[in-house]
């Protein structure tokens, strides 16, 4: 951003006539790309924050108890009787349930993404750096997993091992490792050929040190952005699992279950399904926009420094 | 060409083999007696004993695996206890309905997403494109079951244009297909934008433009043609992901496909049925991908001549 503003100033200072006006620079494709990346990032950060902050603060906020049932105040529409999002079929406050459900979803999502990110980076880096049979094994595994409709397998795991939070976290982590692994592998493949790796070799650095201390730090930024995108997918996956009845069981209120329970009352009480779904959508749109904008930016920085 | 086909074929077989092995390991690893899991809650001790001998559960693990593979090859996945019928038959009976939805949705997605993606690539980073771009991000961010419920409320309850569930008439197809297609349109159009965009910026296109080739030809015959292979690859890998979505959406619309089957299996802990669903959908997805992979050589002569390896 700064370079774009500086050029005309520098030109003015030197009093050199130039045909490059500020307007032209503003219309250049680089500036336009920069602007749309920025719009995406700001909008994304805003949308993420309006969902994540209340979820994190759910215990502190003055909300009715998650499980407090009140038969007299069933099916209250939004904005009535002190219920911002209304109440459900048992008179429970929907906002409170959505926020507490969000804590479960976000915990599962973040843990799963961290696990799959670490596994993916380690396996991808090993495959890209050492090649040979390590690469063959990892690549075949990635290909195999990507071509499978994993949801059924995940449902089988949950059915066999029980829908506890660790099982669901593990299941989502396993579903997601190929994405960061594939990216890390392809980035390391490029990085491996660069002169500094040769230099490290000549200096007698052990291969593993070169990989961990020099190659991985150079590629990690791009991988982290993709891992952020995975967080969005993880939240969606968790909500789909709980919608199908394979999510964390009661007493946890989960997003998917709030929606699947509310489905029966759709015709009379639209808000039970609509509002929780809208919250999921806002969060995931926010994370996706943020990651998309960041990715544009990280990529460009890489291009200009390379 | 031959090495290419052999390579794809062996990868497909490997994938199926890994799936089968994972299912075997999972069922043996699960807490409790696998015979009990496979026989269901209503089984008598005699039934349990019968299953134990037929699965070889008293044999060493390696022999068990052999027996498992042999049974599988004979198409014997076990008996679904909620349907009281062979699990494989139950799943295969429902499969055509799922495939029908999936095919319609992918056709709709392609018809909409390719022109949309090309438009986005040509107008990249203008205000209008940014708006559409954000919309496609929103499209891939909404939970598919939620989109389904929303469309259902709008077009079957508030404005009763379409029936709300089941496969009773052609108009009942519209909402489920639209639901699945929304996500796919968002994903595919973004991919088309990326691929076509990079081809539009390639030097060969500037050369062609300098030589006076028309814009339409530049876009469709040059950029699109060169983007078609990566797009097709991704469509192949996406098919598996789409099947996941189809299953979830089927549940919303009470569609008589695999989705409602798998949810019922989950509720009744009908392991043979889930196992059959896993295997059948995996074979389907791998088969579709293999089919698409085998189409490459038609599009890209480099693959035909074995000059380039497509990952």
CSV table of N, CA and C in Angstrom, one decimal, chain A residues 84 98 102 139 152 154 161 191 198 215 232 247 289 295:
chain,number,residue,atom,x,y,z
A,84,UNK,N,-33.5,-12.1,22.9
A,84,UNK,CA,-33.1,-11.4,21.7
A,84,UNK,C,-33.4,-12.3,20.4
A,98,UNK,N,-27.3,-20.7,21.3
A,98,UNK,CA,-26.4,-20.6,20.1
A,98,UNK,C,-25.0,-20.2,20.6
A,102,UNK,N,-21.8,-22.5,20.3
A,102,UNK,CA,-20.6,-22.0,19.6
A,102,UNK,C,-19.4,-22.3,20.3
A,139,UNK,N,1.9,-39.1,-0.6
A,139,UNK,CA,1.1,-38.7,-1.8
A,139,UNK,C,-0.1,-39.6,-2.1
A,152,UNK,N,-19.4,-40.5,5.3
A,152,UNK,CA,-19.9,-41.9,5.7
A,152,UNK,C,-18.9,-42.5,6.7
A,154,UNK,N,-16.7,-41.0,8.6
A,154,UNK,CA,-16.8,-40.3,9.9
A,154,UNK,C,-18.0,-40.8,10.7
A,161,UNK,N,-17.4,-45.5,18.0
A,161,UNK,CA,-16.7,-45.1,19.2
A,161,UNK,C,-17.4,-44.1,20.1
A,191,UNK,N,10.9,-24.9,-2.6
A,191,UNK,CA,11.9,-24.3,-1.7
A,191,UNK,C,13.2,-25.1,-1.7
A,198,UNK,N,21.2,-25.4,-0.7
A,198,UNK,CA,22.5,-25.9,-1.2
A,198,UNK,C,23.6,-25.4,-0.2
A,215,UNK,N,13.6,-24.2,5.9
A,215,UNK,CA,12.6,-24.3,4.9
A,215,UNK,C,11.2,-24.1,5.4
A,232,UNK,N,-13.0,-22.9,8.9
A,232,UNK,CA,-14.4,-22.7,8.4
A,232,UNK,C,-15.0,-24.0,8.1
A,247,UNK,N,-23.3,-35.6,16.4
A,247,UNK,CA,-22.5,-34.6,17.1
A,247,UNK,C,-22.4,-34.9,18.6
A,289,UNK,N,-13.7,-15.1,4.2
A,289,UNK,CA,-13.3,-13.8,3.6
A,289,UNK,C,-11.9,-13.4,4.1
A,295,UNK,N,-4.8,-14.6,2.0
A,295,UNK,CA,-4.0,-15.4,1.0
A,295,UNK,C,-3.6,-14.6,-0.2
